[in-house]
mmCIF file of C-alpha atoms in Angstrom:
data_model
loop_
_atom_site.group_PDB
_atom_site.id
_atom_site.type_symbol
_atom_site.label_atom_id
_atom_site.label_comp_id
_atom_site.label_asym_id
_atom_site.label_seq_id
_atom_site.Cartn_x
_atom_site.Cartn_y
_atom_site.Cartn_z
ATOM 1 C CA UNK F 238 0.000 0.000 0.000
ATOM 2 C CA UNK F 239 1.434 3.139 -1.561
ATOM 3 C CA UNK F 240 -0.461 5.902 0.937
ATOM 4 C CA UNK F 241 0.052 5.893 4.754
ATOM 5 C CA UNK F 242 -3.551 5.489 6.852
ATOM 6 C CA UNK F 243 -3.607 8.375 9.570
ATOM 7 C CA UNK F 244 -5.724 7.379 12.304
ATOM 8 C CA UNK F 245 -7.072 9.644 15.614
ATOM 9 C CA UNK F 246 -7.892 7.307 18.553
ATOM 10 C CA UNK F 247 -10.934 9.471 20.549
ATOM 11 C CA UNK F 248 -10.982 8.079 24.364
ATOM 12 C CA UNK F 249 -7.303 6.702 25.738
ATOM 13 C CA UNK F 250 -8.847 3.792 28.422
ATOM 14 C CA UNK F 251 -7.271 0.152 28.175
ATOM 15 C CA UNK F 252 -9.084 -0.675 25.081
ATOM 16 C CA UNK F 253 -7.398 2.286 23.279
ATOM 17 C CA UNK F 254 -4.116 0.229 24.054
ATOM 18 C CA UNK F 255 -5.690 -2.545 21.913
ATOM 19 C CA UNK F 256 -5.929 -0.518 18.967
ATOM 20 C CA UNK F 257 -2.467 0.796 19.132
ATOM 21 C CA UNK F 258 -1.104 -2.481 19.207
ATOM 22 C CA UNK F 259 -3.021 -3.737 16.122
ATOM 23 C CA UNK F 260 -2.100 -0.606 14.552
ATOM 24 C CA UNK F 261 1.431 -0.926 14.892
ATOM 25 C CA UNK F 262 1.311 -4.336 13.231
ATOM 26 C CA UNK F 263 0.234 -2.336 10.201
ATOM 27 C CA UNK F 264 3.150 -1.046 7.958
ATOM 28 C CA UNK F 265 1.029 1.762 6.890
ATOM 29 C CA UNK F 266 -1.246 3.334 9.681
ATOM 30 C CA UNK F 267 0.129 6.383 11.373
ATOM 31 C CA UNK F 268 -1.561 7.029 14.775
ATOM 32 C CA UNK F 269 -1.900 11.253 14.247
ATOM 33 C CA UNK F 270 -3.770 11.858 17.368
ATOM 34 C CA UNK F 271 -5.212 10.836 20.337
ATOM 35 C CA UNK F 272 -8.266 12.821 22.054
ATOM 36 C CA UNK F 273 -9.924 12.127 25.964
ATOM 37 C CA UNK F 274 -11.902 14.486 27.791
ATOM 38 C CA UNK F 275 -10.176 13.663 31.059
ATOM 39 C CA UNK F 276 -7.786 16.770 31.270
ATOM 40 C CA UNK F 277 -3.629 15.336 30.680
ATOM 41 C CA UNK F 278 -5.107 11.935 30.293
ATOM 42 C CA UNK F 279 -4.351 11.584 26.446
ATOM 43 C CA UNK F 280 -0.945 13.394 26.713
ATOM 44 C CA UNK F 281 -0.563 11.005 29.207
ATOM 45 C CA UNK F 282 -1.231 8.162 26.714
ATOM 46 C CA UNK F 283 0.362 9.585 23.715
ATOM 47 C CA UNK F 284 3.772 9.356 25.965
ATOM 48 C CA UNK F 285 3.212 6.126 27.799
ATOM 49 C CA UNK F 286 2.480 4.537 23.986
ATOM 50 C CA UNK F 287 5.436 6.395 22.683
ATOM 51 C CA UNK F 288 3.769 7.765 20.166
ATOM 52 C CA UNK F 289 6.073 10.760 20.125
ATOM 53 C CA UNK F 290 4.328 12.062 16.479
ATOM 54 C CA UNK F 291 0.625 11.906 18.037
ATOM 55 C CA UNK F 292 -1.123 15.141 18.831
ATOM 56 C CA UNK F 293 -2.914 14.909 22.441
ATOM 57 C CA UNK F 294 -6.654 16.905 22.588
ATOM 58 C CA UNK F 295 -9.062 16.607 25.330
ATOM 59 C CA UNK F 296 -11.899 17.324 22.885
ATOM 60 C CA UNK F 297 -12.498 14.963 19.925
ATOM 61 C CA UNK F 298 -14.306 17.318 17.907
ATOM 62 C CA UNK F 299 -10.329 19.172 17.817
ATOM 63 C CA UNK F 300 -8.862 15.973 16.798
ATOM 64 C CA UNK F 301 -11.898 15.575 14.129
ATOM 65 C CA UNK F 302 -10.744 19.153 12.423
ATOM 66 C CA UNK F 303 -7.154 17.142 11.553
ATOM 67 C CA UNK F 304 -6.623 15.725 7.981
ATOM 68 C CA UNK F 305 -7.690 11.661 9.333
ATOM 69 C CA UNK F 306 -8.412 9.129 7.060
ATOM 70 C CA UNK F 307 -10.223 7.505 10.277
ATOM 71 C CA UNK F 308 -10.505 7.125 13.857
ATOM 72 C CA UNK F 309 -11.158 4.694 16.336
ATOM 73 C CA UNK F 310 -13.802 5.349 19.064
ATOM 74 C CA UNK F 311 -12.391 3.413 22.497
ATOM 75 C CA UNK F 312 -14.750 5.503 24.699
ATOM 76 C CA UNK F 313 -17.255 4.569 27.176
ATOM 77 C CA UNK F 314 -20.710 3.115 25.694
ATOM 78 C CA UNK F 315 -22.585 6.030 26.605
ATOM 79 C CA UNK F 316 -20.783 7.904 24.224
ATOM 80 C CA UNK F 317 -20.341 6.060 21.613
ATOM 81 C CA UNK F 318 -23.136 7.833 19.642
ATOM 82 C CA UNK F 319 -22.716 11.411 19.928
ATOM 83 C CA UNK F 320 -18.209 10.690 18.904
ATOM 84 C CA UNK F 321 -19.115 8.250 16.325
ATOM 85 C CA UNK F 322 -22.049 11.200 14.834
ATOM 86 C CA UNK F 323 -19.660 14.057 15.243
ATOM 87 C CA UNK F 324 -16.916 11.620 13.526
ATOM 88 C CA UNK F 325 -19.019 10.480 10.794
ATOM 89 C CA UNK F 326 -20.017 14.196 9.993
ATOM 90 C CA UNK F 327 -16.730 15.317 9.689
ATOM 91 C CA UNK F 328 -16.002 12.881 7.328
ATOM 92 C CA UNK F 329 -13.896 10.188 9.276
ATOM 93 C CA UNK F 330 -14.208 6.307 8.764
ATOM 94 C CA UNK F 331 -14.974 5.238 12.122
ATOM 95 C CA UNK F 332 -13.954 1.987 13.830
ATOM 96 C CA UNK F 333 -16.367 1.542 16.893
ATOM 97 C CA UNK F 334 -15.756 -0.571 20.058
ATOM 98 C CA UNK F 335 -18.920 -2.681 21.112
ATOM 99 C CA UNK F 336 -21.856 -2.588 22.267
ATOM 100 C CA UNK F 337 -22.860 0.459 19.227
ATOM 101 C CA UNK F 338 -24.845 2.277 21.311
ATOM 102 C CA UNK F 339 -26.911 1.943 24.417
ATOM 103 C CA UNK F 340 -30.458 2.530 22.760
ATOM 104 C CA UNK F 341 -31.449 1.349 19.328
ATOM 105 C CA UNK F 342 -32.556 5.273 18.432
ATOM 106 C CA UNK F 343 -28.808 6.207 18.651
ATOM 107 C CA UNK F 344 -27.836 3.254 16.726
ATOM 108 C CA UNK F 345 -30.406 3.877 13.938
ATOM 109 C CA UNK F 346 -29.424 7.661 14.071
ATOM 110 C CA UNK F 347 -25.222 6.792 13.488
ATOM 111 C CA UNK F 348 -26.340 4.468 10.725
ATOM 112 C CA UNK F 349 -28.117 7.836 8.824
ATOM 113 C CA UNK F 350 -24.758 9.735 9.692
ATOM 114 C CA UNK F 351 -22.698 6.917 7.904
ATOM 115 C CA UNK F 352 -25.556 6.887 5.141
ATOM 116 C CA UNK F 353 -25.299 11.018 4.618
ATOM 117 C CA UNK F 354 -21.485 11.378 4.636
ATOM 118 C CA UNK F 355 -20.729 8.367 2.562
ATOM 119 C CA UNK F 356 -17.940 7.510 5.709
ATOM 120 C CA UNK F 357 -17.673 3.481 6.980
ATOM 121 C CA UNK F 358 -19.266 2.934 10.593
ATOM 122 C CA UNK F 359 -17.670 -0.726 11.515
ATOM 123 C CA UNK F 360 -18.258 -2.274 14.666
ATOM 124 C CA UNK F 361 -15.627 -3.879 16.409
ATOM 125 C CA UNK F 362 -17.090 -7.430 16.986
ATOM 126 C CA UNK F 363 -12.993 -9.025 16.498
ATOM 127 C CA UNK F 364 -13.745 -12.546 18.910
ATOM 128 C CA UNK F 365 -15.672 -13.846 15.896
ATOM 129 C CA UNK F 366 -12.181 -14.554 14.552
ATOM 130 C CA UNK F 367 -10.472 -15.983 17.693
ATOM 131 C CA UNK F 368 -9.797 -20.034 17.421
ATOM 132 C CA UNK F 369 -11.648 -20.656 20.718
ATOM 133 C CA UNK F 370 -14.619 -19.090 19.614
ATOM 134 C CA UNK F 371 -14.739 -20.346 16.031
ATOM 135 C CA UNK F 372 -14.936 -23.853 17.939
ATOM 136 C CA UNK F 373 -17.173 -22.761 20.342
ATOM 137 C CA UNK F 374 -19.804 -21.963 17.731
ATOM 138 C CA UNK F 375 -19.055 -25.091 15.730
ATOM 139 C CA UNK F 376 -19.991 -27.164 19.180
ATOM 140 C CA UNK F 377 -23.111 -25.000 19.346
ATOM 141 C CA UNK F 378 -23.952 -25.745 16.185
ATOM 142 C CA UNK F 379 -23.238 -29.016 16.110
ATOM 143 C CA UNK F 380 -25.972 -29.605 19.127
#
């Protein structure tokens, strides 16, 4: 792949760690910036990730005004729909930890942002792929 990926990670809990590690295996994703509304907290994680290029915002609507070809939302549930709206109407592809949202209205209403801006909305559902749960669904299945 010719053109580098620049990613913003919004929220900087354990689960944000997750991402930068599957990021780094990726040869072409740059993590740009890193956004949580805890004041210091993604400064905090920018250096204890060593990502010594990564911005550090405490709003994600600053890290949303940055040239991103996507961003991963690592926040808590209950605001998963208003970052993932405000992401998808800026433009951004946006990676989403689990559950979507906490009411089906929100979930419905991020789908019509993705719709309108013509941005991806994936949900991060990656245990479907794990060994141990491919064979635990094949022993479901199999009664």
């Amino acid at each position: 792949m010719s053109k580098r990926l620049k990613i913003g990670i919004i929220g900087s809990g354990g689960i944000a760690r997750a991402h930068v590690s599957a990021y780094r295996k990726l040869p072409y994703v740059d993590i740009v910036a890193v956004a949580d509304v805890v004041p210091g907290r993604a400064k905090q994680f920018v250096e204890a990730e060593g990502l010594t290029d990564a911005a550090a915002f405490e709003s994600h609507n600053d890290l949303l005004k940055l040239d991103l070809d996507g961003v991963s939302i690592c926040t808590p549930n209950a605001s998963h729909h208003r970052t993932s709206v405000d992401s998808l109407r800026a433009g951004k592809n946006v990676l989403l930890e689990k559950p979507m949202s906490v009411t089906l209205d929100e979930a419905f209403d991020m789908v019509r942002a993705a719709d309108e801006s013509g941005s991806m909305l994936t949900i991060g559902f990656q245990p479907r792929y794990d060994p141990n749960m491919q064979r635990l669904k094949e022993i479901v299945q199999s009664g």
